């Protein structure tokens, strides 16, 4: 877009931050640091320049063990995707960072190792839901695992609030970060002479990407069958209070009887997420393994 700052004031942005923050962890460093960026900005154009965090983004993209200093939304996307996002989308990306890695990278590894067996054990048909899908890496990870499990009927719907993320995911051009292309990634994804990483067509044909929101409940299916597996990683940990429970209920409602929900290590272990684990238990979900983040839904719901 030509001028994402047009007719928007810092006060407008600050109001949006406080509205979103009501559902988030009150101690969140992302909220605290974004408030500091706003307070130090002269105007919206200056604010957007600060969100670019060029030095931090470059350091992070060279070495995924580094964390850029607060303004992390830009770290996870390419310049073309960032340019499509307006002021409020870029702000939202810095509150819920759009963090996305292939599931075999870093803290998803234990779940990744279990995933092919979980998928193979699901009764057909095997539609899956990934929320939030960001730029598509979780969707593509699920499809790689399905291929390895022999579950050739698996399809995946990826859902995200950010339309720019969805456009990037649909393009099949991967926003590759350190470790994404190690091991499995190097065997599966295609890097052309210009260094562009592409998702093979056999995976793209088995997924689609839709806009949705876990807080409002605007998630698929719209009158269709629920999902055999719902993957919700790197999201619920941002929320607290009623926002956490509302988002959690909306996610769990998309799992079919006897299906599975896949979470992440923070959600399954952090003290702060205890209210959501209480909700899981009240809804009849049971953790399958103590060292992985899969919860089985009751057979009747």
Short mmCIF file of C-alpha atoms in Angstrom, two decimals:
data_model
loop_
_atom_site.label_atom_id
_atom_site.label_comp_id
_atom_site.label_asym_id
_atom_site.label_seq_id
_atom_site.Cartn_x
_atom_site.Cartn_y
_atom_site.Cartn_z
CA UNK A 1 0.00 0.00 0.00
CA UNK A 2 1.27 3.46 -0.82
CA UNK A 3 0.75 5.27 2.49
CA UNK A 4 -0.28 3.06 5.44
CA UNK A 5 -0.05 6.07 7.77
CA UNK A 6 -2.58 8.18 5.85
CA UNK A 7 -5.15 9.87 8.16
CA UNK A 8 -4.25 7.68 11.16
CA UNK A 9 -2.97 9.32 14.35
CA UNK A 10 -0.83 7.97 17.17
CA UNK A 11 -3.87 8.32 19.41
CA UNK A 12 -5.80 5.98 17.09
CA UNK A 13 -3.02 3.43 17.30
CA UNK A 14 -2.74 3.75 21.08
CA UNK A 15 -6.49 3.18 21.43
CA UNK A 16 -6.25 0.02 19.31
CA UNK A 17 -3.34 -1.27 21.40
CA UNK A 18 -5.26 -0.79 24.65
CA UNK A 19 -8.38 -2.43 23.21
CA UNK A 20 -6.44 -5.51 22.11
CA UNK A 21 -4.40 -5.59 25.31
CA UNK A 22 -7.53 -6.15 27.41
CA UNK A 23 -7.50 -9.81 26.34
CA UNK A 24 -3.74 -10.27 26.61
CA UNK A 25 -1.29 -11.06 29.39
CA UNK A 26 -1.04 -7.82 31.40
CA UNK A 27 2.67 -8.53 31.95
CA UNK A 28 3.32 -9.10 28.23
CA UNK A 29 6.63 -7.66 27.07
CA UNK A 30 5.09 -7.14 23.64
CA UNK A 31 2.46 -4.78 25.05
CA UNK A 32 5.00 -3.00 27.25
CA UNK A 33 7.53 -2.54 24.48
CA UNK A 34 4.94 -1.43 21.93
CA UNK A 35 3.66 1.20 24.35
CA UNK A 36 7.25 2.42 24.69
CA UNK A 37 7.63 2.64 20.91
CA UNK A 38 4.42 4.65 20.68
CA UNK A 39 5.52 6.99 23.47
CA UNK A 40 8.84 7.70 21.76
CA UNK A 41 7.39 8.24 18.24
CA UNK A 42 6.86 11.71 16.80
CA UNK A 43 4.04 10.69 14.47
CA UNK A 44 2.65 7.61 12.72
CA UNK A 45 5.30 7.67 10.00
CA UNK A 46 8.01 7.66 12.67
CA UNK A 47 6.17 4.89 14.53
CA UNK A 48 6.10 2.71 11.40
CA UNK A 49 9.81 3.27 10.83
CA UNK A 50 10.50 2.10 14.37
CA UNK A 51 8.39 -1.03 13.81
CA UNK A 52 10.65 -1.97 10.91
CA UNK A 53 13.49 -2.55 13.45
CA UNK A 54 15.80 -3.21 10.52
CA UNK A 55 18.88 -4.13 12.53
CA UNK A 56 17.02 -6.48 14.87
CA UNK A 57 15.13 -8.16 12.04
CA UNK A 58 18.30 -8.83 10.06
CA UNK A 59 20.03 -10.27 13.12
CA UNK A 60 17.06 -12.50 13.88
CA UNK A 61 16.77 -13.77 10.32
CA UNK A 62 20.48 -14.64 10.30
CA UNK A 63 20.28 -16.48 13.62
CA UNK A 64 16.90 -17.72 14.83
CA UNK A 65 18.15 -18.01 18.41
CA UNK A 66 18.16 -14.21 18.65
CA UNK A 67 15.07 -12.23 19.54
CA UNK A 68 14.67 -8.78 18.04
CA UNK A 69 14.24 -6.10 20.65
CA UNK A 70 10.50 -5.81 21.10
CA UNK A 71 9.26 -4.94 17.61
CA UNK A 72 9.05 -8.55 16.44
CA UNK A 73 6.19 -8.61 13.92
CA UNK A 74 8.45 -7.69 11.01
CA UNK A 75 10.86 -10.47 11.96
CA UNK A 76 8.52 -13.19 10.71
CA UNK A 77 7.51 -11.83 7.31
CA UNK A 78 9.10 -10.70 4.07
CA UNK A 79 9.10 -7.09 2.90
CA UNK A 80 6.33 -7.64 0.35
CA UNK A 81 3.96 -9.01 3.00
CA UNK A 82 4.82 -6.23 5.45
CA UNK A 83 4.14 -3.60 2.77
CA UNK A 84 0.61 -4.96 2.30
CA UNK A 85 -0.23 -4.42 5.97
CA UNK A 86 -1.79 -1.19 7.22
CA UNK A 87 -0.89 0.58 10.47
CA UNK A 88 -3.26 -1.49 12.59
CA UNK A 89 -2.22 -4.81 11.04
CA UNK A 90 1.43 -4.02 11.70
CA UNK A 91 0.53 -3.05 15.25
CA UNK A 92 -1.41 -6.28 15.78
CA UNK A 93 1.56 -8.24 14.43
CA UNK A 94 3.69 -6.74 17.20
CA UNK A 95 1.23 -7.72 19.93
CA UNK A 96 0.69 -11.29 18.66
CA UNK A 97 3.88 -11.63 16.72
CA UNK A 98 2.89 -13.97 13.90
CA UNK A 99 5.67 -16.25 15.12
CA UNK A 100 5.91 -19.23 12.83
CA UNK A 101 8.42 -22.02 12.33
CA UNK A 102 8.24 -25.41 10.74
CA UNK A 103 7.15 -27.81 13.43
CA UNK A 104 10.46 -29.68 13.35
CA UNK A 105 12.30 -26.50 14.36
CA UNK A 106 13.02 -25.81 18.03
CA UNK A 107 10.21 -26.29 20.56
CA UNK A 108 7.89 -28.13 18.19
CA UNK A 109 10.24 -31.08 17.71
CA UNK A 110 8.76 -33.43 20.34
CA UNK A 111 5.28 -32.94 18.89
CA UNK A 112 6.57 -33.27 15.34
CA UNK A 113 8.05 -36.69 16.10
CA UNK A 114 4.66 -37.90 17.38
CA UNK A 115 2.58 -36.29 14.65
CA UNK A 116 2.77 -38.93 11.86
CA UNK A 117 1.54 -41.65 14.25
CA UNK A 118 -1.25 -39.38 15.51
CA UNK A 119 -2.42 -38.63 11.97
CA UNK A 120 -2.23 -42.26 10.93
CA UNK A 121 -4.41 -43.18 13.92
CA UNK A 122 -7.23 -40.78 13.04
CA UNK A 123 -10.28 -42.32 11.41
CA UNK A 124 -10.92 -41.06 7.87
CA UNK A 125 -11.96 -38.58 6.67
CA UNK A 126 -9.08 -36.52 8.06
CA UNK A 127 -9.67 -32.78 7.66
CA UNK A 128 -7.32 -30.69 9.83
CA UNK A 129 -7.49 -27.09 11.04
CA UNK A 130 -4.48 -24.86 11.74
CA UNK A 131 -5.18 -21.69 13.71
CA UNK A 132 -3.42 -19.33 13.54
CA UNK A 133 -1.67 -20.33 10.35
CA UNK A 134 0.40 -17.14 9.90
CA UNK A 135 2.27 -17.48 6.58
CA UNK A 136 1.50 -21.19 6.30
CA UNK A 137 4.36 -23.07 7.92
CA UNK A 138 2.20 -25.02 10.35
CA UNK A 139 -0.16 -26.04 7.54
CA UNK A 140 2.75 -27.24 5.42
CA UNK A 141 4.27 -29.05 8.42
CA UNK A 142 1.01 -30.93 8.97
CA UNK A 143 0.94 -31.97 5.31
CA UNK A 144 4.55 -33.18 5.39
CA UNK A 145 3.72 -35.28 8.45
CA UNK A 146 0.62 -36.65 6.72
CA UNK A 147 2.70 -37.67 3.72
CA UNK A 148 5.15 -39.46 6.00
CA UNK A 149 2.31 -41.24 7.80
CA UNK A 150 0.65 -42.46 4.60
CA UNK A 151 -2.51 -40.48 5.43
CA UNK A 152 -3.05 -39.37 1.84
CA UNK A 153 -6.60 -38.15 2.48
CA UNK A 154 -5.49 -35.40 4.88
CA UNK A 155 -6.51 -31.86 3.95
CA UNK A 156 -5.78 -28.72 5.97
CA UNK A 157 -7.58 -25.42 6.40
CA UNK A 158 -5.32 -22.62 7.64
CA UNK A 159 -6.98 -19.70 9.42
CA UNK A 160 -5.53 -16.34 10.41
CA UNK A 161 -6.78 -12.86 11.23
CA UNK A 162 -4.17 -11.17 9.02
CA UNK A 163 -5.09 -11.17 5.32
CA UNK A 164 -1.50 -10.36 4.30
CA UNK A 165 -0.30 -13.55 6.00
CA UNK A 166 -2.94 -15.56 4.15
CA UNK A 167 -1.96 -14.10 0.80
CA UNK A 168 1.63 -15.10 1.42
CA UNK A 169 0.62 -18.62 2.45
CA UNK A 170 -1.51 -19.05 -0.69
CA UNK A 171 1.42 -18.00 -2.87
CA UNK A 172 3.42 -21.08 -1.90
CA UNK A 173 6.53 -18.91 -1.41
CA UNK A 174 7.94 -19.76 1.98
CA UNK A 175 9.22 -17.12 4.39
CA UNK A 176 12.18 -19.30 5.35
CA UNK A 177 13.97 -18.68 8.64
CA UNK A 178 16.96 -20.40 10.23
CA UNK A 179 16.34 -24.10 10.94
CA UNK A 180 13.24 -24.30 8.70
CA UNK A 181 15.31 -25.87 5.94
CA UNK A 182 17.38 -28.14 8.15
CA UNK A 183 16.72 -31.88 8.09
CA UNK A 184 13.19 -32.52 6.82
CA UNK A 185 12.87 -29.04 5.32
CA UNK A 186 15.90 -29.51 3.12
CA UNK A 187 14.39 -32.72 1.76
CA UNK A 188 10.94 -31.30 1.03
CA UNK A 189 11.10 -27.66 -0.02
CA UNK A 190 12.46 -26.30 -3.26
CA UNK A 191 14.92 -23.38 -3.40
CA UNK A 192 15.38 -21.86 -6.85
CA UNK A 193 18.43 -20.17 -8.32
CA UNK A 194 17.31 -16.81 -6.93
CA UNK A 195 17.11 -18.25 -3.42
CA UNK A 196 13.29 -18.28 -3.30
CA UNK A 197 11.93 -21.19 -1.29
CA UNK A 198 8.77 -22.76 -2.70
CA UNK A 199 6.25 -25.25 -1.37
CA UNK A 200 5.71 -28.21 -3.74
CA UNK A 201 2.36 -28.24 -5.53
CA UNK A 202 1.37 -31.58 -4.02
CA UNK A 203 1.04 -29.81 -0.66
CA UNK A 204 -0.63 -26.66 -1.97
CA UNK A 205 -3.35 -28.73 -3.61
CA UNK A 206 -4.36 -30.18 -0.24
CA UNK A 207 -4.81 -26.96 1.73
CA UNK A 208 -6.69 -23.70 1.68
CA UNK A 209 -6.42 -20.50 3.69
CA UNK A 210 -9.28 -18.50 5.19
CA UNK A 211 -9.62 -15.44 7.37
CA UNK A 212 -10.91 -16.02 10.90
CA UNK A 213 -10.65 -14.98 14.54
CA UNK A 214 -10.48 -17.18 17.64
CA UNK A 215 -11.83 -14.45 19.91
CA UNK A 216 -15.02 -13.88 17.93
CA UNK A 217 -15.46 -17.55 17.01
CA UNK A 218 -15.38 -16.71 13.29
CA UNK A 219 -13.76 -20.03 12.40
CA UNK A 220 -14.62 -22.85 10.00
CA UNK A 221 -16.61 -24.95 9.53
CA UNK A 222 -19.62 -22.92 8.47
CA UNK A 223 -22.22 -25.64 8.84
CA UNK A 224 -19.80 -28.38 7.82
CA UNK A 225 -18.24 -31.26 9.76
CA UNK A 226 -15.75 -30.57 12.52
CA UNK A 227 -12.06 -31.40 12.24
CA UNK A 228 -10.19 -34.62 13.03
CA UNK A 229 -7.30 -32.57 14.41
CA UNK A 230 -7.10 -28.90 15.34
CA UNK A 231 -3.63 -27.44 15.74
CA UNK A 232 -3.49 -24.23 17.79
CA UNK A 233 0.11 -23.37 18.63
CA UNK A 234 1.77 -20.03 19.46
CA UNK A 235 -1.51 -18.27 20.16
CA UNK A 236 -3.40 -19.10 23.37
CA UNK A 237 -0.35 -18.29 25.48
CA UNK A 238 -0.79 -14.59 24.64
CA UNK A 239 -4.25 -14.43 26.25
CA UNK A 240 -5.40 -14.18 29.85
CA UNK A 241 -8.70 -14.02 31.70
CA UNK A 242 -11.95 -14.23 29.80
CA UNK A 243 -10.12 -13.71 26.50
CA UNK A 244 -8.18 -16.93 27.08
CA UNK A 245 -11.29 -18.93 27.92
CA UNK A 246 -13.30 -17.47 25.05
CA UNK A 247 -10.55 -18.23 22.52
CA UNK A 248 -10.04 -21.68 24.07
CA UNK A 249 -13.73 -22.60 23.85
CA UNK A 250 -13.88 -21.52 20.21
CA UNK A 251 -10.84 -23.63 19.32
CA UNK A 252 -12.06 -26.73 21.17
CA UNK A 253 -15.51 -26.46 19.59
CA UNK A 254 -13.94 -27.22 16.20
CA UNK A 255 -12.62 -30.66 17.26
CA UNK A 256 -14.90 -33.56 16.32
CA UNK A 257 -15.78 -36.31 18.82
CA UNK A 258 -12.77 -38.60 19.20
CA UNK A 259 -10.53 -36.06 17.50
CA UNK A 260 -7.34 -34.40 18.72
CA UNK A 261 -6.22 -30.89 19.60
CA UNK A 262 -2.52 -30.06 19.31
CA UNK A 263 -1.30 -27.20 21.50
CA UNK A 264 2.23 -26.09 22.42
CA UNK A 265 4.60 -26.61 25.35
CA UNK A 266 3.83 -23.26 26.97
CA UNK A 267 0.08 -23.89 26.97
CA UNK A 268 0.50 -27.42 28.29
CA UNK A 269 2.90 -26.48 31.08
CA UNK A 270 2.87 -22.83 32.15
CA UNK A 271 1.23 -21.96 35.44
CA UNK A 272 -0.44 -18.92 33.86
CA UNK A 273 -2.34 -21.16 31.43
CA UNK A 274 -3.86 -23.28 34.21
CA UNK A 275 -7.39 -21.90 33.57
CA UNK A 276 -7.29 -23.19 30.01
CA UNK A 277 -6.08 -26.62 31.13
CA UNK A 278 -8.99 -26.65 33.59
CA UNK A 279 -11.27 -25.96 30.62
CA UNK A 280 -9.71 -28.84 28.69
CA UNK A 281 -10.42 -31.19 31.59
CA UNK A 282 -13.98 -29.91 32.01
CA UNK A 283 -14.63 -30.53 28.31
CA UNK A 284 -13.33 -34.10 28.64
CA UNK A 285 -10.02 -33.67 26.81
CA UNK A 286 -7.17 -35.86 28.06
CA UNK A 287 -3.45 -35.43 27.42
CA UNK A 288 -2.12 -38.38 25.46
CA UNK A 289 1.56 -38.21 26.46
CA UNK A 290 3.30 -36.25 29.23
CA UNK A 291 6.10 -35.18 26.86
CA UNK A 292 3.95 -33.94 23.98
CA UNK A 293 1.08 -31.50 23.50
CA UNK A 294 -1.69 -33.69 22.07
CA UNK A 295 -5.07 -33.86 23.82
CA UNK A 296 -7.71 -36.40 22.85
CA UNK A 297 -11.33 -35.26 22.64
CA UNK A 298 -14.03 -37.44 24.23
CA UNK A 299 -15.82 -39.78 21.81
CA UNK A 300 -19.14 -38.05 22.43
CA UNK A 301 -19.37 -34.25 22.59
#
